[in-house]
Tab-separated table of C-alpha atoms in Angstrom:
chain	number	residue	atom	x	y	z
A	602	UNK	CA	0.000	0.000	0.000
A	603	UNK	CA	1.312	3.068	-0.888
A	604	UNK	CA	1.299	6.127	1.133
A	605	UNK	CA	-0.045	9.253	0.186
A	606	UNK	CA	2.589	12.307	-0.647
A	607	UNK	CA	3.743	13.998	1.752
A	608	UNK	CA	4.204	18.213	1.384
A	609	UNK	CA	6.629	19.913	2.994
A	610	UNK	CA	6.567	23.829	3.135
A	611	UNK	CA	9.860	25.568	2.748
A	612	UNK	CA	11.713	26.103	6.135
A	613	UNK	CA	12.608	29.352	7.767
A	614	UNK	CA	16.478	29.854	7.656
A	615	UNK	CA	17.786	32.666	10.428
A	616	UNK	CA	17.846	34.859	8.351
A	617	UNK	CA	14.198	34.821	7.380
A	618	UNK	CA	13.436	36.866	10.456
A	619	UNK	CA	15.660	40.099	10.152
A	620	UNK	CA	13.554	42.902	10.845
A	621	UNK	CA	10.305	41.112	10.653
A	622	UNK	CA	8.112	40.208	13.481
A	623	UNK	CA	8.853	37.433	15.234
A	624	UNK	CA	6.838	35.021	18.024
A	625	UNK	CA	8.976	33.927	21.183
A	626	UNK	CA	8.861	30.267	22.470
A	627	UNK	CA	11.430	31.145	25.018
A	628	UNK	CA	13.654	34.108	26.688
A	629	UNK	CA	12.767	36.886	27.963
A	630	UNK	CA	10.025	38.142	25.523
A	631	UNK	CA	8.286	34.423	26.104
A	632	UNK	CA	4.692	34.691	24.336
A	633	UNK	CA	5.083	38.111	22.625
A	634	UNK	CA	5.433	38.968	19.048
A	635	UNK	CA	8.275	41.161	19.058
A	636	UNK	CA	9.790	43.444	15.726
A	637	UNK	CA	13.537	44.320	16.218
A	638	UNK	CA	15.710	47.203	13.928
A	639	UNK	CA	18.722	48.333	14.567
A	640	UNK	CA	20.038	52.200	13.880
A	641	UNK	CA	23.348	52.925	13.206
A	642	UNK	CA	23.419	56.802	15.106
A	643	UNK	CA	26.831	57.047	14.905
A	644	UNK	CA	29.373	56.230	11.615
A	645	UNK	CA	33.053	55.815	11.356
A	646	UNK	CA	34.913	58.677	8.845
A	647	UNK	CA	38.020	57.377	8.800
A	648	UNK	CA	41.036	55.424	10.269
A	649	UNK	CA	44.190	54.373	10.041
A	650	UNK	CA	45.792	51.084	8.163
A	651	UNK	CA	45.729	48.258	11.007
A	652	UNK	CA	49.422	47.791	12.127
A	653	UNK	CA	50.605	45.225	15.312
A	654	UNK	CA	52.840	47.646	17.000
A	655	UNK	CA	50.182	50.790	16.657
A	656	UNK	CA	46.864	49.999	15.926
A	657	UNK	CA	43.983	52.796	15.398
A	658	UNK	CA	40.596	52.099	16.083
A	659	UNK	CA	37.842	53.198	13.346
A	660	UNK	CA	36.775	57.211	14.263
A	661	UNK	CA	34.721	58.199	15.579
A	662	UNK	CA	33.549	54.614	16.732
A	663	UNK	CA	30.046	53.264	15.330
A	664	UNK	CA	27.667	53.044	17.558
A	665	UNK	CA	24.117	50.952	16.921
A	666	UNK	CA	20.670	51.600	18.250
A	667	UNK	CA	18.448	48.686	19.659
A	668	UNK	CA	14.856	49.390	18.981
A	669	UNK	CA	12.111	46.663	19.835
A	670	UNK	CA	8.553	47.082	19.131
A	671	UNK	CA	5.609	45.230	20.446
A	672	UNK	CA	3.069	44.129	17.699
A	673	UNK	CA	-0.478	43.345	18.279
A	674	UNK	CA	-2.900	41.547	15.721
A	675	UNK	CA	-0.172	40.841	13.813
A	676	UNK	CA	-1.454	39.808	9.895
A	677	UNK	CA	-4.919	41.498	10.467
A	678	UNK	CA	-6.181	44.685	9.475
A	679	UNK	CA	-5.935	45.939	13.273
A	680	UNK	CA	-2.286	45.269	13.226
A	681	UNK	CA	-0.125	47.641	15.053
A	682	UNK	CA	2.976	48.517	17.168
A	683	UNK	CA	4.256	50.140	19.864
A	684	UNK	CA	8.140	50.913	20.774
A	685	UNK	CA	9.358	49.268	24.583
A	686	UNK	CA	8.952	52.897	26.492
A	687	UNK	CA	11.573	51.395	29.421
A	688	UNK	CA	14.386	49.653	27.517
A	689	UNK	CA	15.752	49.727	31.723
A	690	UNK	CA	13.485	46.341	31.658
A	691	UNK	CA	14.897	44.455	28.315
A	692	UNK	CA	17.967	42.278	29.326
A	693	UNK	CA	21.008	42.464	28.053
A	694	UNK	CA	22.527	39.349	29.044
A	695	UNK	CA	22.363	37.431	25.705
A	696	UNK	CA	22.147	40.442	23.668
A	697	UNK	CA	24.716	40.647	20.643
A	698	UNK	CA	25.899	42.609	17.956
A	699	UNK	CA	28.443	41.713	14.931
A	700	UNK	CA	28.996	43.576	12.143
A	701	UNK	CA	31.038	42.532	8.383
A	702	UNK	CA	33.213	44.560	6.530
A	703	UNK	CA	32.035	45.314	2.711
A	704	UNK	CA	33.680	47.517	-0.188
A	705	UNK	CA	32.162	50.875	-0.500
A	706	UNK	CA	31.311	52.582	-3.945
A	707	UNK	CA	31.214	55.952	-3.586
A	708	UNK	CA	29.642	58.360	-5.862
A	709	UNK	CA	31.444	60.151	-8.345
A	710	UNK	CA	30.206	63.198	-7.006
A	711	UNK	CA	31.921	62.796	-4.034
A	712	UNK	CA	35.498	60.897	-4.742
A	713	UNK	CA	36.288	61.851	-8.717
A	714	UNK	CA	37.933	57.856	-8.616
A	715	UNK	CA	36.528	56.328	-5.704
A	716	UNK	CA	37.736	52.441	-7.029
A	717	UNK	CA	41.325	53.615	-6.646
A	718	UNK	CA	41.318	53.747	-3.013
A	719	UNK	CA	39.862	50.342	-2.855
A	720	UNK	CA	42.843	47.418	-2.386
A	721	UNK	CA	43.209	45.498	-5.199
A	722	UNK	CA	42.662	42.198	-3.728
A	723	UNK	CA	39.332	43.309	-3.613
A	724	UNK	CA	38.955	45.266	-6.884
A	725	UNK	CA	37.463	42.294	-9.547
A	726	UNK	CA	34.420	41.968	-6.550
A	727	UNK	CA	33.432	45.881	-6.832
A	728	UNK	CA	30.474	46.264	-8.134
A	729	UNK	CA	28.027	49.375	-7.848
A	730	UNK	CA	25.930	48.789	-4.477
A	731	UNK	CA	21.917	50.070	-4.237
A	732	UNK	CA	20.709	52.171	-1.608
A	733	UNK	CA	19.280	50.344	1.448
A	734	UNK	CA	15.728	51.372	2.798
A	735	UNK	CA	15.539	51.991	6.675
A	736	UNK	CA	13.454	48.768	6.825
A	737	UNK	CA	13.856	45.742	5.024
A	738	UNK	CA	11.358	42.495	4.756
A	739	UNK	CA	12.654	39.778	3.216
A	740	UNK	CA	11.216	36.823	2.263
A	741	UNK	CA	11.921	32.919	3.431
A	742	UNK	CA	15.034	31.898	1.933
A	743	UNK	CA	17.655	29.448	1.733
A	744	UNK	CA	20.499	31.170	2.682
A	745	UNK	CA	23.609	29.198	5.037
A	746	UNK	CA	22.121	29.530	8.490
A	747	UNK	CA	23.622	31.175	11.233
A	748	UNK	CA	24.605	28.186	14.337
A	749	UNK	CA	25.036	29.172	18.059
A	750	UNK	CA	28.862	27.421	17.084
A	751	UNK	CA	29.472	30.515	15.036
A	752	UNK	CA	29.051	33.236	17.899
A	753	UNK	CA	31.674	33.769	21.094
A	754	UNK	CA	31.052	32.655	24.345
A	755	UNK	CA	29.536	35.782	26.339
A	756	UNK	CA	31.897	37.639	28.925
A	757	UNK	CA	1.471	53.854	21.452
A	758	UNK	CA	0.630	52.936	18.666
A	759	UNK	CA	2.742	52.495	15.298
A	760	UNK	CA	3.238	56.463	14.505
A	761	UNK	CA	6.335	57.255	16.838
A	762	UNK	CA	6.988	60.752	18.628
A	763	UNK	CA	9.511	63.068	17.134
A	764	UNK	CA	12.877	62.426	18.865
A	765	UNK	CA	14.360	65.048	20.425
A	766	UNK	CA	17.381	67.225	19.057
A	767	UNK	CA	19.790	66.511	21.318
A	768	UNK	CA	22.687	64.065	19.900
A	769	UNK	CA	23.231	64.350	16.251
A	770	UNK	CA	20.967	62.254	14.124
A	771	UNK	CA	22.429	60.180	10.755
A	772	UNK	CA	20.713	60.321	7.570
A	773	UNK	CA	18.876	57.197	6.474
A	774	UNK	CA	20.303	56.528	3.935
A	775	UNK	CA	23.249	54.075	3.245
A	776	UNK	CA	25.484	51.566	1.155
A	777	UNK	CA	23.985	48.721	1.853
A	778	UNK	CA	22.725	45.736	-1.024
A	779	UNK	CA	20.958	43.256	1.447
A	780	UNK	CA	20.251	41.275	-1.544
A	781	UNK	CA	22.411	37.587	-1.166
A	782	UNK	CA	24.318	38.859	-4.129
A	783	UNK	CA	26.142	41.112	-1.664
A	784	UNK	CA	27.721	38.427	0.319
A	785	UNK	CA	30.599	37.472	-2.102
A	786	UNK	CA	31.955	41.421	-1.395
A	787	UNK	CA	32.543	40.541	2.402
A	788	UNK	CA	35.675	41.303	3.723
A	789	UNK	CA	34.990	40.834	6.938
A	790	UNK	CA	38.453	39.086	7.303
A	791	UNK	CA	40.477	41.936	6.928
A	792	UNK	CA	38.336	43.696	10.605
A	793	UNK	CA	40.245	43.718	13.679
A	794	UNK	CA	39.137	44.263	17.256
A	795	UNK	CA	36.316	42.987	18.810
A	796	UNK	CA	33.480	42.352	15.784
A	797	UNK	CA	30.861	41.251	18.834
A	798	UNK	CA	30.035	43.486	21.294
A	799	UNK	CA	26.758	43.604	24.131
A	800	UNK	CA	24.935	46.485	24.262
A	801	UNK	CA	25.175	49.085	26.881
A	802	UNK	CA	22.529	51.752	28.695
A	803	UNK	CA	22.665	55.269	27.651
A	804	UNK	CA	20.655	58.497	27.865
A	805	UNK	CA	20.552	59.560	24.123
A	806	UNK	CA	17.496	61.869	23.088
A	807	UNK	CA	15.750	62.435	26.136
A	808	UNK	CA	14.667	58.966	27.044
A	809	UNK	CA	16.981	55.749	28.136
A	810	UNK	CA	18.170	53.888	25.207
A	811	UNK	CA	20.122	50.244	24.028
A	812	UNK	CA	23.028	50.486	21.786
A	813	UNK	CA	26.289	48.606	20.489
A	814	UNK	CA	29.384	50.711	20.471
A	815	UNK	CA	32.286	49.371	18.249
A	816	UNK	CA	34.991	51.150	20.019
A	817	UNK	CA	37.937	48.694	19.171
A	818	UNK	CA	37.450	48.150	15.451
A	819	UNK	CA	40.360	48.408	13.487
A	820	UNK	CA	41.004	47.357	9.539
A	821	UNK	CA	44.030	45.732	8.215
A	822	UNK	CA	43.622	47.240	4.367
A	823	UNK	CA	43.256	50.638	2.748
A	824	UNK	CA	40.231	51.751	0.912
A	825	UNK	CA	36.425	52.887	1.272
A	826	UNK	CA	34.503	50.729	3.777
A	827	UNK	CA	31.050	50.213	5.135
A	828	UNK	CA	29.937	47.817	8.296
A	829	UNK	CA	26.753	45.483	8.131
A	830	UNK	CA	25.256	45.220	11.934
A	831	UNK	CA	23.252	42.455	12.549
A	832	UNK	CA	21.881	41.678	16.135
A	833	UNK	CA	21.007	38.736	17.623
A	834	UNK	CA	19.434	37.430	20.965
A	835	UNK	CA	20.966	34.348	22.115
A	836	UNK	CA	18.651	32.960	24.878
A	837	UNK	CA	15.711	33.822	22.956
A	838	UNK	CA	13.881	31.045	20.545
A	839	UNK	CA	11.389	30.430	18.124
A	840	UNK	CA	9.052	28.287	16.641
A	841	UNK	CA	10.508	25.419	14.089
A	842	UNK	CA	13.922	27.080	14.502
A	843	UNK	CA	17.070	25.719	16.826
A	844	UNK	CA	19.347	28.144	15.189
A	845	UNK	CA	19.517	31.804	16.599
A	846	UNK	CA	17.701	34.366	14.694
A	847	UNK	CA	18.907	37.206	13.171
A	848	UNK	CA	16.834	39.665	14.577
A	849	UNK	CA	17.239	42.766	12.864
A	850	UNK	CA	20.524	44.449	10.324
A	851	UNK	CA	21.327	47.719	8.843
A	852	UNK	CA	24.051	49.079	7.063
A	853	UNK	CA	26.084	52.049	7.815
A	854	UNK	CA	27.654	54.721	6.190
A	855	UNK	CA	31.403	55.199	4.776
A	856	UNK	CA	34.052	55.657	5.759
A	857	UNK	CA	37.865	55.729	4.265
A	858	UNK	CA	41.250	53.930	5.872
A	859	UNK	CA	44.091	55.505	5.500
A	860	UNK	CA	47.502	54.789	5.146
A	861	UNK	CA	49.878	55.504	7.764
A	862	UNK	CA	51.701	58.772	5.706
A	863	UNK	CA	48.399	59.707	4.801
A	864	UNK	CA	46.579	59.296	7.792
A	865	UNK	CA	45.050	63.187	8.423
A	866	UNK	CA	44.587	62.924	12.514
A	867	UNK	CA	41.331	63.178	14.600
A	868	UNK	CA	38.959	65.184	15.199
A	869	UNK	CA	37.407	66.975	18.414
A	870	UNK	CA	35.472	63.528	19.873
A	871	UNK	CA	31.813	64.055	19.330
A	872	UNK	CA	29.246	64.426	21.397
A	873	UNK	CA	27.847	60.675	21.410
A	874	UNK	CA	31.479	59.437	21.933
A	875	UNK	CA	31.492	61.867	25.301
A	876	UNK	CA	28.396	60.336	26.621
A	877	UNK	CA	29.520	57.062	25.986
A	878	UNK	CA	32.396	57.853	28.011
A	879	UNK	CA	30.367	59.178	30.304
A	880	UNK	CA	28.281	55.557	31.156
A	881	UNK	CA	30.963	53.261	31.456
A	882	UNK	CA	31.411	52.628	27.618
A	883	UNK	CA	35.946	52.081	27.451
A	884	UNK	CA	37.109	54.888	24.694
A	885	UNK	CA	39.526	57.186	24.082
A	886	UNK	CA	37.711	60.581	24.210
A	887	UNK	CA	39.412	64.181	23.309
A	888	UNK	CA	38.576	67.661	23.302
A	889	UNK	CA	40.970	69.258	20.262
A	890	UNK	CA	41.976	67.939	17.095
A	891	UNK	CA	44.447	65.766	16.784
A	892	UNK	CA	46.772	66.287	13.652
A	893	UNK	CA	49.312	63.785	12.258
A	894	UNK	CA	52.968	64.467	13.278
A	895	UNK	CA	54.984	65.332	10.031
A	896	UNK	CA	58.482	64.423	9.869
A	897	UNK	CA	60.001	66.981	7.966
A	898	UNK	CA	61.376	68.758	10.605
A	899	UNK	CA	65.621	69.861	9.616
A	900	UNK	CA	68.016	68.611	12.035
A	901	UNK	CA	68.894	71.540	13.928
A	902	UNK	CA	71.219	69.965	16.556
A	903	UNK	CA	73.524	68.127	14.015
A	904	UNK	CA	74.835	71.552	12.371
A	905	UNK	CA	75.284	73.816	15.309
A	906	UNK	CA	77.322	70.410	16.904
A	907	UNK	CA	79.630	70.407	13.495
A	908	UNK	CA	80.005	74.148	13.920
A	909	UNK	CA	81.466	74.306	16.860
A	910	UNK	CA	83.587	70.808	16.616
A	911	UNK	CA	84.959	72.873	13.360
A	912	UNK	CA	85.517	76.107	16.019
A	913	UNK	CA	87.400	74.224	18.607
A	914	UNK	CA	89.237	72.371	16.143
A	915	UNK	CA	90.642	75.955	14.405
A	916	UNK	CA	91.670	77.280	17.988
A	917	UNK	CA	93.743	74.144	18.672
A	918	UNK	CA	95.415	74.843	15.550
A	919	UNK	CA	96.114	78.316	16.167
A	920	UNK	CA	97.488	77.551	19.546
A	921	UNK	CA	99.661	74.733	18.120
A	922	UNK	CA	101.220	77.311	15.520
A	923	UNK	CA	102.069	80.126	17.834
A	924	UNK	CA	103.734	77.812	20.456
């Protein structure tokens, strides 16, 4: 007797839950349908060429926003959400943030040749990269999943209130292709520093707030660069899934390396970097600029030394003569 044929639907990969909503089976958000997205506040502009014996961390460091939103009647017509007002209650413990390394093409209005600063290991994988919307809803795919083996041990309603203008804002917009296409540009490789970090409480815009600072993120090659954030929540489940979810990702802006004789210095720390500082976040924090030391400076000391060797040498000489 044969049996009848059996269906099977396609199954949800990790990544089939960035940025969507998402219905906990265990952790902390047990029962509740929760949406994730992650802003990056805070972008690199430059840094210096990774090097062993003096290594420069990206400036000013990127920092990441955690938002989580609760949504109710999710896939009716009464569906809505509503931000966590006390992030003071979310956990951290669990809570993690990596980020990849991908070529950035720059537009011409901005760098005249911008694929000449990119190395040229990585020059036959540029390829122009697509704007990335602030949220993203992808579709069940069949990407590689993400396995708890790959990550380190650990160490109102929908319309949302204008923020307040306190800490500087970033544009939306960014370099970032989420398509799979985008994966074969990863450089990821060439980061140094610590590519997972846990979030940490902060008071930005007027109300308590989760975010990821990348303060020791250095890169080994020169060139134009963007980071990919993705977040994830490793004590948190759910349904028909063992992996861990990718919860939410964004791109960020770019930023350039530089090498070490072009290397411009730093600027004045900024404002988000200070406040970081200010909770407990480990940076290096400055008031003034912080220009490159130039080495043409003449060697003043050698001369005057010859000079007067040449002096004392002459007044022997005389002496000698009229003895």
């Amino acid at each position: 007797m044969q049996g009848l044929p059996q269906t099977q639907s396609t199954p949800r990969t990790s990544l089939s839950y960035i940025n969507v909503p998402i219905h906990f089976v265990s952790g902390q958000f047990l029962g509740r349908c929760i949406r994730t997205e992650l802003v990056e506040i805070q972008k690199a502009d430059l840094g210096r060429k990774y090097a062993r014996v003096d290594r420069r961390p990206l400036d000013p460091p990127p920092v990441v926003q955690l938002k989580l939103f609760y949504v109710y009647n999710e896939g009716t017509d009464q569906e809505y959400e509503q931000e966590i007002q006390n992030y003071d209650d979310v956990q951290n413990l669990g809570l993690l943030c990596n980020v990849d390394l991908f070529p950035a093409q720059l537009d011409s209005t901005s760098e005249p040749d911008s694929t000449s600063h990119l190395p040229h290991q990585l020059s036959p994988a540029v390829a122009p990269v697509n704007p990335f919307p602030s949220v993203y809803h992808p579709q069940p795919s069949t990407l590689p999943r993400m396995s708890t083996d790959q990550l380190p041990p650990l160490s109102g309603p929908s319309k949302r209130p204008a923020p307040v203008a306190q800490l500087p804002q970033l544009p939306t917009t960014s370099h970032f292709d989420p398509s799979p296409d985008t994966e074969v540009l990863k450089c990821t490789r060439a980061l140094s520093g610590a590519t997972f970090v846990q979030p940490a409480y902060i008071d930005y815009q007027a109300k308590r707030a989760l975010v990821f600072p990348f303060a020791d993120l250095a890169v080994k090659i020169e060139g134009d660069f963007y980071l990919r954030y993705r977040v994830f929540d490793l004590f948190s489940r759910t349904a028909g899934l063992v992996d861990v979810p990718v919860l939410a990702e964004c791109g960020g802006g770019p930023f350039h390396i530089y090498s070490t004789k072009e290397f411009p210095g730093l600027q004045p720390s900024t404002e988000l970097s200070k406040q970081l500082s200010r909770f407990g976040v480990r940076l290096n924090t400055r008031e003034t600029e912080r220009k490159r030391k130039r080495k043409g400076r003449e060697r003043s000391v050698s001369p005057s030394r010859t000079s007067r060797d040449k002096g004392g040498r002459n007044a022997r000489k005389s002496r000698s003569e009229s003895d």
